[in-house]
PDB file of C-alpha atoms in Angstrom:
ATOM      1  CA  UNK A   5      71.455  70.094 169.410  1.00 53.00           C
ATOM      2  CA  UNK A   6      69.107  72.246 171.772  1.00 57.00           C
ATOM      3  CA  UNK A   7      68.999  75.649 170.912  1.00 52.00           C
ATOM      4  CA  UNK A   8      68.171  78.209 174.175  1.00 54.00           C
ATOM      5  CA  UNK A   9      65.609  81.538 173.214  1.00 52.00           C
ATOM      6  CA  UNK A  10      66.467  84.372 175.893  1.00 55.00           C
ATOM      7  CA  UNK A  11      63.245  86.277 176.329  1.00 55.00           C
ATOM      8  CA  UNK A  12      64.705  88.836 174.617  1.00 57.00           C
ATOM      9  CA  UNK A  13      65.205  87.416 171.494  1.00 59.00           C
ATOM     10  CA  UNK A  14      61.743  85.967 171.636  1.00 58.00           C
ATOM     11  CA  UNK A  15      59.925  89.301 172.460  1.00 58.00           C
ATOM     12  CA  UNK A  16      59.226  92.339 170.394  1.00 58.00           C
ATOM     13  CA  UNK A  17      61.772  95.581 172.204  1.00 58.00           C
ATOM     14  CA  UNK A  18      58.552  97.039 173.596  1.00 65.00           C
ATOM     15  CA  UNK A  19      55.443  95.479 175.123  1.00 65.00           C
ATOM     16  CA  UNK A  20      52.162  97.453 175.897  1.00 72.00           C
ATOM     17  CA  UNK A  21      50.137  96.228 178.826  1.00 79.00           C
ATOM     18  CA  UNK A  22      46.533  96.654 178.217  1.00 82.00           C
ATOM     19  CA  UNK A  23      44.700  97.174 181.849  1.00 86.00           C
ATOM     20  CA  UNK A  24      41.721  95.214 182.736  1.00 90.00           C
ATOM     21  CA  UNK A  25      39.663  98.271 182.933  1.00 92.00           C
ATOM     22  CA  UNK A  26      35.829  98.547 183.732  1.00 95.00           C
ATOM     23  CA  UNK A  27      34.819  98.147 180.102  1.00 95.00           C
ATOM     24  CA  UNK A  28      36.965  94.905 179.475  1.00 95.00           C
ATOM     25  CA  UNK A  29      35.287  93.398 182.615  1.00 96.00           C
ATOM     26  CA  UNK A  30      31.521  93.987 181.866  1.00 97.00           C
ATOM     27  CA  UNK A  31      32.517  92.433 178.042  1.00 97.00           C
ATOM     28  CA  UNK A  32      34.493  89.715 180.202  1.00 96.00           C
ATOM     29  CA  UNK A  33      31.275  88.578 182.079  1.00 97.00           C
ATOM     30  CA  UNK A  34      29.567  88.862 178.640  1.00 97.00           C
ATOM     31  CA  UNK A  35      31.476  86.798 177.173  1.00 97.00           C
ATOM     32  CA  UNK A  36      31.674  84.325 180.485  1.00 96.00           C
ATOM     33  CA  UNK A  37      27.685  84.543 180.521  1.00 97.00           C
ATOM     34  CA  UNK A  38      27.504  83.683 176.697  1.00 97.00           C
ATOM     35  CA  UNK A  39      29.681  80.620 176.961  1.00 96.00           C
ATOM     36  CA  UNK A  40      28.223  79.614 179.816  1.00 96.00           C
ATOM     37  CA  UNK A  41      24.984  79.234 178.468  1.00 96.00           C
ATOM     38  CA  UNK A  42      26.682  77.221 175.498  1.00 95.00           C
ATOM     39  CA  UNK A  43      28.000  74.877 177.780  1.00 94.00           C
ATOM     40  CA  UNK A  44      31.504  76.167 176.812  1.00 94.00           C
ATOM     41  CA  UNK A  45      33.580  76.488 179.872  1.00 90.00           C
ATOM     42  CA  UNK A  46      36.608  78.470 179.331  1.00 93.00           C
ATOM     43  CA  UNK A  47      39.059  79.744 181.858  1.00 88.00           C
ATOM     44  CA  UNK A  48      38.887  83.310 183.032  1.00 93.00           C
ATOM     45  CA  UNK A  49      42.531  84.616 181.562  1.00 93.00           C
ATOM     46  CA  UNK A  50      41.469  83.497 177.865  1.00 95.00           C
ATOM     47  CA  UNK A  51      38.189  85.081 178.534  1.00 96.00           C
ATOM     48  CA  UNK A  52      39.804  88.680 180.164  1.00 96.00           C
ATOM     49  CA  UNK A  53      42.079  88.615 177.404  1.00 95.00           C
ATOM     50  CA  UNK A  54      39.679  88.434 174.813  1.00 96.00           C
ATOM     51  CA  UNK A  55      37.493  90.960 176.753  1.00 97.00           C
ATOM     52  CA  UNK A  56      40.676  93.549 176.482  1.00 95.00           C
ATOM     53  CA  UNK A  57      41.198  92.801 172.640  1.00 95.00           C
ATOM     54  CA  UNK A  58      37.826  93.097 171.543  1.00 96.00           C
ATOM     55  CA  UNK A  59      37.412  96.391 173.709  1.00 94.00           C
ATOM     56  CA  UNK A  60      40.551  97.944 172.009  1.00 94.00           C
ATOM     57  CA  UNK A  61      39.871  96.186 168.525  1.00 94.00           C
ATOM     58  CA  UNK A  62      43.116  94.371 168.745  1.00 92.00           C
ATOM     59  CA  UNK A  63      43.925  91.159 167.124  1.00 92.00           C
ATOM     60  CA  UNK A  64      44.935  87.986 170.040  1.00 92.00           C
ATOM     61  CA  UNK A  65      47.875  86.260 168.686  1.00 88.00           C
ATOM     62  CA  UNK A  66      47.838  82.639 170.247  1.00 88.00           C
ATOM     63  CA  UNK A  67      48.253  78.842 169.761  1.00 87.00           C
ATOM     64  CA  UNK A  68      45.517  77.827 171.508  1.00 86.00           C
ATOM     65  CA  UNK A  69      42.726  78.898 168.962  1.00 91.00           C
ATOM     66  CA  UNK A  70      40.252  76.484 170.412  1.00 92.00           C
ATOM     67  CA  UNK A  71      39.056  78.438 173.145  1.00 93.00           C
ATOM     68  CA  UNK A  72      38.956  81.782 171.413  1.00 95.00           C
ATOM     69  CA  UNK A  73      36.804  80.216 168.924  1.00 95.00           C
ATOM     70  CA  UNK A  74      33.962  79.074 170.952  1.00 97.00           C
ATOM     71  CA  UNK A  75      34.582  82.683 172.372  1.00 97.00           C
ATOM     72  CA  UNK A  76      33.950  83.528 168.638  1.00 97.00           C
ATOM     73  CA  UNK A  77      30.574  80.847 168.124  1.00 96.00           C
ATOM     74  CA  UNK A  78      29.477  82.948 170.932  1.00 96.00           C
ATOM     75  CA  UNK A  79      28.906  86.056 169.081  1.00 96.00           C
ATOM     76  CA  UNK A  80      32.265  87.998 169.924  1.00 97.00           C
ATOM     77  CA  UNK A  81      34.156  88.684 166.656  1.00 96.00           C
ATOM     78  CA  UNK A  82      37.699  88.559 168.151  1.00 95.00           C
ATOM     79  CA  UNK A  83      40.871  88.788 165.283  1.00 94.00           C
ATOM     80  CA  UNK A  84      42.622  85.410 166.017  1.00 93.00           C
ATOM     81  CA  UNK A  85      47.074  85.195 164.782  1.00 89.00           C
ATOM     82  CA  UNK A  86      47.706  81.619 165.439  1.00 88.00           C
ATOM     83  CA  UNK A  87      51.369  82.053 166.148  1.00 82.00           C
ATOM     84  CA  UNK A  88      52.506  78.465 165.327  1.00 81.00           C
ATOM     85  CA  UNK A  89      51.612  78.542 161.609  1.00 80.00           C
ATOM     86  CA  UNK A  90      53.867  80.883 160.067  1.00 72.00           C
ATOM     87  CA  UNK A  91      52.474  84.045 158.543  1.00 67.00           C
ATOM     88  CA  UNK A  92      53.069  83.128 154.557  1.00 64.00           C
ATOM     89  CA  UNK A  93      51.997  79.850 155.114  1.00 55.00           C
TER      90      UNK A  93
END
């Protein structure tokens, strides 16, 4: 049986959209600079969105951890919610 999500029943009612604002971008090339001299190449959304959570001190809920956690090794203390491992689990 295949069982069809509408967006809206996926997504909370409201959304906020956090801007990429001056501050998020000089923490973005931070963080781009810091993996980069790890040898951790990352792509640019993963690294902006971390920028814009750490900025705003807001936890990134996502299932791929990997690349937030070199972003992490790096020095940046970003909150991580793996959202495919339930929360009481």
């Amino acid at each position: 049986e295949i069982y069809t999500l509408s967006l809206h029943d996926a997504l909370p009612i409201s959304v906020e959209v956090l801007p990429f604002d001056t501050e998020s971008s000089i923490l973005a090339g931070r963080i781009d600079a810091a993996l980069t001299n790890r040898g951790r190449i990352i792509g640019v959304a993963d690294v902006a969105i971390a920028a814009c959570a750490l900025q705003r001190d807001y936890p990134v809920c996502t299932g791929n951890l990997e690349h937030y956690e070199y972003i992490q090794d790096a020095g940046f203390p970003v909150v991580l919610h793996n959202w495919r491992v339930p929360e009481d689990a």
